[in-house]
Short mmCIF file of C-alpha atoms in Angstrom, two decimals:
data_model
loop_
_atom_site.label_atom_id
_atom_site.label_comp_id
_atom_site.label_asym_id
_atom_site.label_seq_id
_atom_site.Cartn_x
_atom_site.Cartn_y
_atom_site.Cartn_z
CA LYS A 1 1.18 -20.48 4.42
CA HIS A 2 4.54 -21.51 5.85
CA GLU A 3 6.04 -22.22 9.26
CA TYR A 4 9.52 -23.21 10.38
CA VAL A 5 11.13 -24.74 13.44
CA GLY A 6 14.92 -25.00 13.46
CA SER A 7 16.09 -26.60 10.23
CA GLN A 8 12.63 -27.83 9.18
CA GLY A 9 9.73 -26.15 7.45
CA ARG A 10 6.15 -26.88 6.39
CA ILE A 11 4.88 -24.95 3.37
CA SER A 12 1.30 -25.07 2.10
CA VAL A 13 0.42 -23.58 -1.29
CA PHE A 14 -3.15 -23.22 -2.52
CA PHE A 15 -3.98 -22.62 -6.19
CA GLY A 16 -7.47 -21.17 -6.45
CA ASN A 17 -9.45 -20.89 -9.68
CA LEU A 18 -11.28 -17.56 -9.78
CA SER A 19 -11.92 -17.71 -13.54
CA PRO A 20 -15.38 -18.55 -14.97
CA THR A 21 -14.15 -21.84 -16.51
CA PRO A 22 -12.19 -24.88 -15.26
CA LEU A 23 -8.40 -25.08 -15.53
CA HIS A 24 -7.28 -28.31 -17.18
CA ARG A 25 -4.02 -30.28 -16.92
CA PHE A 26 -3.00 -28.15 -13.97
CA ARG A 27 0.53 -29.16 -13.00
CA VAL A 28 3.37 -28.00 -10.77
CA ARG A 29 7.06 -28.71 -11.23
CA ILE A 30 9.50 -27.98 -8.39
CA ASP A 31 13.22 -28.08 -9.07
CA ASP A 32 15.33 -30.30 -6.84
CA CYS A 33 17.78 -28.47 -4.57
CA ASP A 34 21.01 -29.87 -3.20
CA HIS A 35 20.56 -27.89 0.01
CA LEU A 36 17.01 -29.07 0.79
CA ARG A 37 15.50 -32.43 1.63
CA MET A 38 11.95 -32.18 0.37
CA GLN A 39 8.82 -34.29 0.65
CA LYS A 40 5.96 -33.32 -1.66
CA GLN A 41 2.27 -34.04 -1.28
CA GLY A 42 -0.68 -32.62 -3.15
CA THR A 43 -3.85 -32.96 -5.14
CA ASP A 44 -3.83 -36.11 -7.28
CA GLY A 45 -2.02 -35.50 -10.57
CA LEU A 46 -0.60 -32.13 -9.50
CA PHE A 47 3.09 -32.97 -9.88
CA ASP A 48 4.36 -32.74 -13.43
CA ASP A 49 7.32 -35.06 -12.81
CA GLY A 50 5.35 -37.70 -10.91
CA ASP A 51 7.51 -37.37 -7.81
CA GLY A 52 4.76 -36.69 -5.31
CA GLU A 53 4.73 -38.64 -2.08
CA GLY A 54 1.97 -39.53 0.33
CA GLY A 55 -1.67 -40.46 -0.07
CA GLU A 56 -2.55 -37.80 -2.63
CA GLY A 57 0.67 -37.35 -4.56
CA GLY A 58 1.90 -38.70 -7.87
CA GLY A 59 0.87 -38.63 -11.48
CA GLY A 60 1.99 -36.40 -14.29
CA ALA A 61 -1.16 -35.87 -16.38
CA GLY A 62 -2.26 -32.90 -14.33
CA CYS A 63 -5.49 -32.27 -12.47
CA THR A 64 -8.58 -30.21 -13.22
CA VAL A 65 -9.25 -27.23 -10.98
CA ALA A 66 -12.95 -26.51 -11.16
CA VAL A 67 -14.40 -23.01 -10.83
CA ARG A 68 -14.03 -21.66 -7.27
CA THR A 69 -12.07 -24.69 -6.07
CA GLN A 70 -8.42 -25.19 -5.18
CA ALA A 71 -5.51 -27.48 -5.88
CA LYS A 72 -3.33 -27.98 -2.82
CA LEU A 73 0.41 -28.48 -2.41
CA LEU A 74 2.21 -29.41 0.81
CA LEU A 75 5.99 -29.38 1.18
CA LEU A 76 7.95 -30.70 4.14
CA VAL A 77 11.52 -29.45 3.91
CA GLU A 78 14.75 -29.70 5.86
CA VAL A 79 17.73 -27.49 5.04
CA THR A 80 21.11 -29.23 4.91
CA ALA A 81 23.46 -26.43 3.80
CA PRO A 82 23.60 -22.64 3.35
CA PHE A 83 21.92 -21.28 0.20
CA ASP A 84 21.12 -17.91 -1.34
CA ASP A 85 18.30 -18.57 -3.80
CA ALA A 86 14.69 -19.61 -3.34
CA PRO A 87 13.60 -22.90 -4.98
CA ALA A 88 12.08 -22.56 -8.43
CA MET A 89 8.50 -23.66 -9.08
CA ARG A 90 6.75 -23.76 -12.45
CA VAL A 91 2.94 -23.72 -12.70
CA MET A 92 1.34 -24.98 -15.93
CA PHE A 93 -2.26 -25.41 -17.07
CA GLU A 94 -4.61 -25.21 -20.07
CA ALA A 95 -7.62 -22.93 -20.28
CA GLU A 96 -11.01 -24.10 -21.51
CA ASP A 97 -10.22 -22.88 -25.06
CA GLY A 98 -6.98 -24.90 -25.13
CA THR A 99 -4.63 -21.99 -24.49
CA ARG A 100 -1.58 -23.13 -22.56
CA HIS A 101 -0.18 -21.10 -19.69
CA GLU A 102 3.13 -21.49 -17.90
CA TYR A 103 4.42 -19.34 -15.05
CA PRO A 104 7.89 -19.52 -13.47
CA LEU A 105 7.68 -18.70 -9.76
CA ARG A 106 9.78 -18.93 -6.60
CA LEU A 107 8.78 -20.62 -3.37
CA PRO A 108 8.99 -18.40 -0.26
CA ILE A 109 11.84 -20.47 1.20
CA VAL A 110 14.87 -18.30 2.00
CA ALA A 111 17.81 -18.77 4.33
CA THR A 112 16.39 -16.51 7.05
CA CYS A 113 13.45 -18.89 7.46
CA PHE A 114 15.85 -21.22 9.27
CA MET A 115 17.34 -18.68 11.67
CA GLU A 116 17.21 -18.90 15.44
CA PRO A 117 17.59 -15.55 17.26
CA VAL A 118 20.62 -14.95 19.46
CA THR A 119 20.95 -12.01 21.85
CA LEU A 120 24.48 -10.84 22.61
CA GLU A 121 25.84 -8.19 24.97
CA PRO A 122 27.58 -5.30 23.17
CA GLY A 123 31.08 -6.52 24.06
CA ALA A 124 30.39 -10.06 22.87
CA PHE A 125 28.79 -8.83 19.65
CA MET A 126 31.70 -6.55 18.75
CA GLN A 127 34.22 -9.28 19.56
CA ARG A 128 32.49 -11.71 17.21
CA TRP A 129 32.03 -8.97 14.62
CA LYS A 130 35.76 -8.29 14.51
CA SER A 131 36.60 -12.01 14.45
CA LEU A 132 34.56 -12.38 11.25
CA GLU A 133 36.45 -9.75 9.25
CA GLY A 134 37.47 -10.86 5.78
CA GLN A 135 36.29 -10.68 2.19
CA ASP A 136 34.80 -14.18 2.08
CA ARG A 137 32.87 -13.67 5.31
CA GLU A 138 31.40 -10.20 4.76
CA CYS A 139 28.77 -8.88 2.36
CA GLN A 140 27.90 -5.21 2.21
CA GLU A 141 25.58 -3.07 0.10
CA VAL A 142 23.95 0.34 0.29
CA VAL A 143 20.24 0.69 -0.42
CA LYS A 144 18.18 3.86 -0.76
CA ALA A 145 14.97 4.20 1.22
CA PRO A 146 11.81 3.86 -0.92
CA PRO A 147 10.90 7.09 -2.80
CA ASN A 148 7.64 7.48 -0.87
CA ALA A 149 9.21 6.73 2.52
CA PRO A 150 9.10 9.30 5.32
CA PRO A 151 12.35 10.90 6.55
CA ILE A 152 14.60 8.52 8.46
CA ASP A 153 13.99 9.21 12.15
CA GLU A 154 13.93 7.13 15.32
CA GLU A 155 10.44 5.81 14.50
CA TYR A 156 11.72 4.67 11.09
CA MET A 157 14.62 2.92 12.83
CA ARG A 158 12.15 1.06 15.03
CA ARG A 159 10.60 -0.28 11.82
CA ILE A 160 14.06 -1.37 10.66
CA ALA A 161 14.60 -3.10 14.01
CA LEU A 162 11.34 -5.02 13.52
CA ILE A 163 12.54 -6.12 10.07
CA ILE A 164 15.66 -7.56 11.69
CA THR A 165 13.83 -9.30 14.54
CA ASP A 166 10.47 -10.31 13.03
CA GLY A 167 11.41 -10.56 9.36
CA LEU A 168 14.95 -11.97 9.42
CA LYS A 169 14.46 -13.79 12.78
CA PHE A 170 17.56 -12.23 14.32
CA GLY A 171 17.97 -11.32 17.97
CA ARG A 172 18.50 -7.60 18.45
CA CYS A 173 21.80 -6.69 20.09
CA GLU A 174 21.26 -3.27 21.63
CA GLY A 175 23.91 -0.93 22.95
CA CYS A 176 26.52 -1.78 20.30
CA ASP A 177 26.62 1.82 19.07
CA PRO A 178 26.22 5.24 20.70
CA THR A 179 23.97 6.34 17.83
CA PRO A 180 20.29 5.51 17.21
CA TRP A 181 21.01 5.09 13.49
CA THR A 182 22.42 1.55 13.70
CA VAL A 183 20.60 -1.75 14.30
CA SER A 184 22.67 -4.85 15.08
CA GLY A 185 21.49 -8.45 15.27
CA ALA A 186 22.68 -12.03 15.69
CA ALA A 187 21.25 -15.42 14.79
CA THR A 188 22.15 -19.04 14.16
CA PHE A 189 21.38 -20.64 10.80
CA ARG A 190 20.16 -24.16 11.65
CA THR A 191 20.70 -27.14 9.35
CA GLY A 192 19.80 -30.81 9.57
CA ALA A 193 23.24 -31.92 8.39
CA LYS A 194 25.52 -33.69 10.86
CA ASP A 195 29.23 -33.33 11.56
CA LEU A 196 31.59 -36.23 12.27
CA ASN A 197 30.48 -36.30 15.91
CA GLY A 198 26.81 -36.48 15.00
CA ASN A 199 26.02 -32.89 15.96
CA ASN A 200 23.95 -30.62 13.75
CA ILE A 201 25.97 -28.20 11.61
CA ASN A 202 24.97 -24.58 12.31
CA VAL A 203 26.31 -21.21 11.15
CA GLY A 204 26.50 -18.10 13.33
CA CYS A 205 25.31 -14.94 11.56
CA LEU A 206 25.67 -11.23 12.36
CA VAL A 207 24.03 -8.25 10.66
CA ARG A 208 24.27 -4.46 11.00
CA VAL A 209 22.03 -1.89 9.34
CA GLU A 210 23.44 1.65 9.45
CA ALA A 211 21.25 4.56 8.40
CA ASN A 212 22.37 7.85 6.85
CA PRO A 213 19.35 10.14 7.40
CA GLN A 214 20.91 12.99 5.41
CA VAL A 215 20.93 11.02 2.14
CA GLY A 216 18.03 8.66 2.95
CA ALA A 217 20.03 5.46 2.63
CA PHE A 218 21.02 2.35 4.59
CA ARG A 219 24.22 0.34 4.57
CA VAL A 220 23.61 -3.37 5.20
CA THR A 221 26.57 -5.45 6.33
CA THR A 222 26.46 -9.16 7.11
CA ARG A 223 29.20 -11.37 8.47
CA THR A 224 29.15 -15.16 8.82
CA LEU A 225 31.58 -18.04 8.50
CA HIS A 226 29.94 -19.08 5.22
CA PRO A 227 29.88 -16.78 2.14
CA LEU A 228 26.45 -18.00 1.02
CA CYS A 229 24.96 -17.22 4.43
CA SER A 230 26.38 -13.70 4.34
CA LYS A 231 25.01 -13.12 0.85
CA ALA A 232 21.60 -14.60 1.64
CA VAL A 233 21.04 -12.51 4.79
CA LYS A 234 22.14 -9.36 3.00
CA ASN A 235 19.77 -9.98 0.08
CA VAL A 236 16.74 -10.63 2.30
CA ALA A 237 17.54 -7.55 4.38
CA LEU A 238 17.81 -5.34 1.27
CA VAL A 239 14.48 -6.49 -0.12
CA SER A 240 12.79 -6.05 3.27
CA ILE A 241 14.14 -2.51 3.70
CA LYS A 242 12.95 -1.56 0.22
CA LEU A 243 9.45 -2.67 1.21
CA ALA A 244 9.50 -1.02 4.64
#
C-alpha cells in the first residue's frame, strides 16, 4: 500500500506468514538512497541494521512471525533529487528447521510516484518539446506490444492514454498530433530540495508514445531538463506498456 502527495510518500508493507510454521529472525534491510529522505517504522526487531525510528522500530535480532500473522513496515519518504532506480530491500528469515532464506527485492518507489500532472495546449506543448531537444535531455526506445495483445486500434490507444495519466501521473495533452496513434503528456517532478531562494526544486517532464499499428510497436520518447528524469519516465512507461 502506498500513497504520494507532491514530493512525499507513505509506503506500508505487510509480510504475512501463510506457512504452517513460524518464521524466525525475520529481518528487513533497506539500502540508504542519496535521493530519498526516509523514516522507517515497523514491528519490533524487524530492521536488520537497527535503524528503525518511532515507537516500534529498532533492534537487529529479528522478529518472529507466527502462523497467519504479519510483520509490518512503514516508510515515510521525501524525494530530494531525480533518480532512475527503485530502492533495494532485502528480506531475511529462518524457517522452523533452521533453513535460512534471503530475498532481494525492490520497493515500489519510482520517479513517476512524485509527478504532478500538467495539461498544456498543443502549441505550448510543442514549443516546450522543441526547447528540450538534445541528447542529454531526451530518452527514446521502441517496445513491441505484448505477444497476446489485440491489434493496436483506437481502443488500445485509450488504454495507453490511461497508462500515461493514471499510471505515470501525467496530464494528457490532446490535439498535439493529427493522428490517433500518438499520446502526449506533461508533468512536474516534485522534490523537497530547496534552491538558493528557498523554493522547491522541480523538473518539468514531457512524454510522447507513438504507435505503429502495422508492426505492433510503440516508440516512447521522454524529454526533461534532467537526464535521470528522462530515463526514469521512459523506463516506467516501457514496463507499463508491456503489461498493458
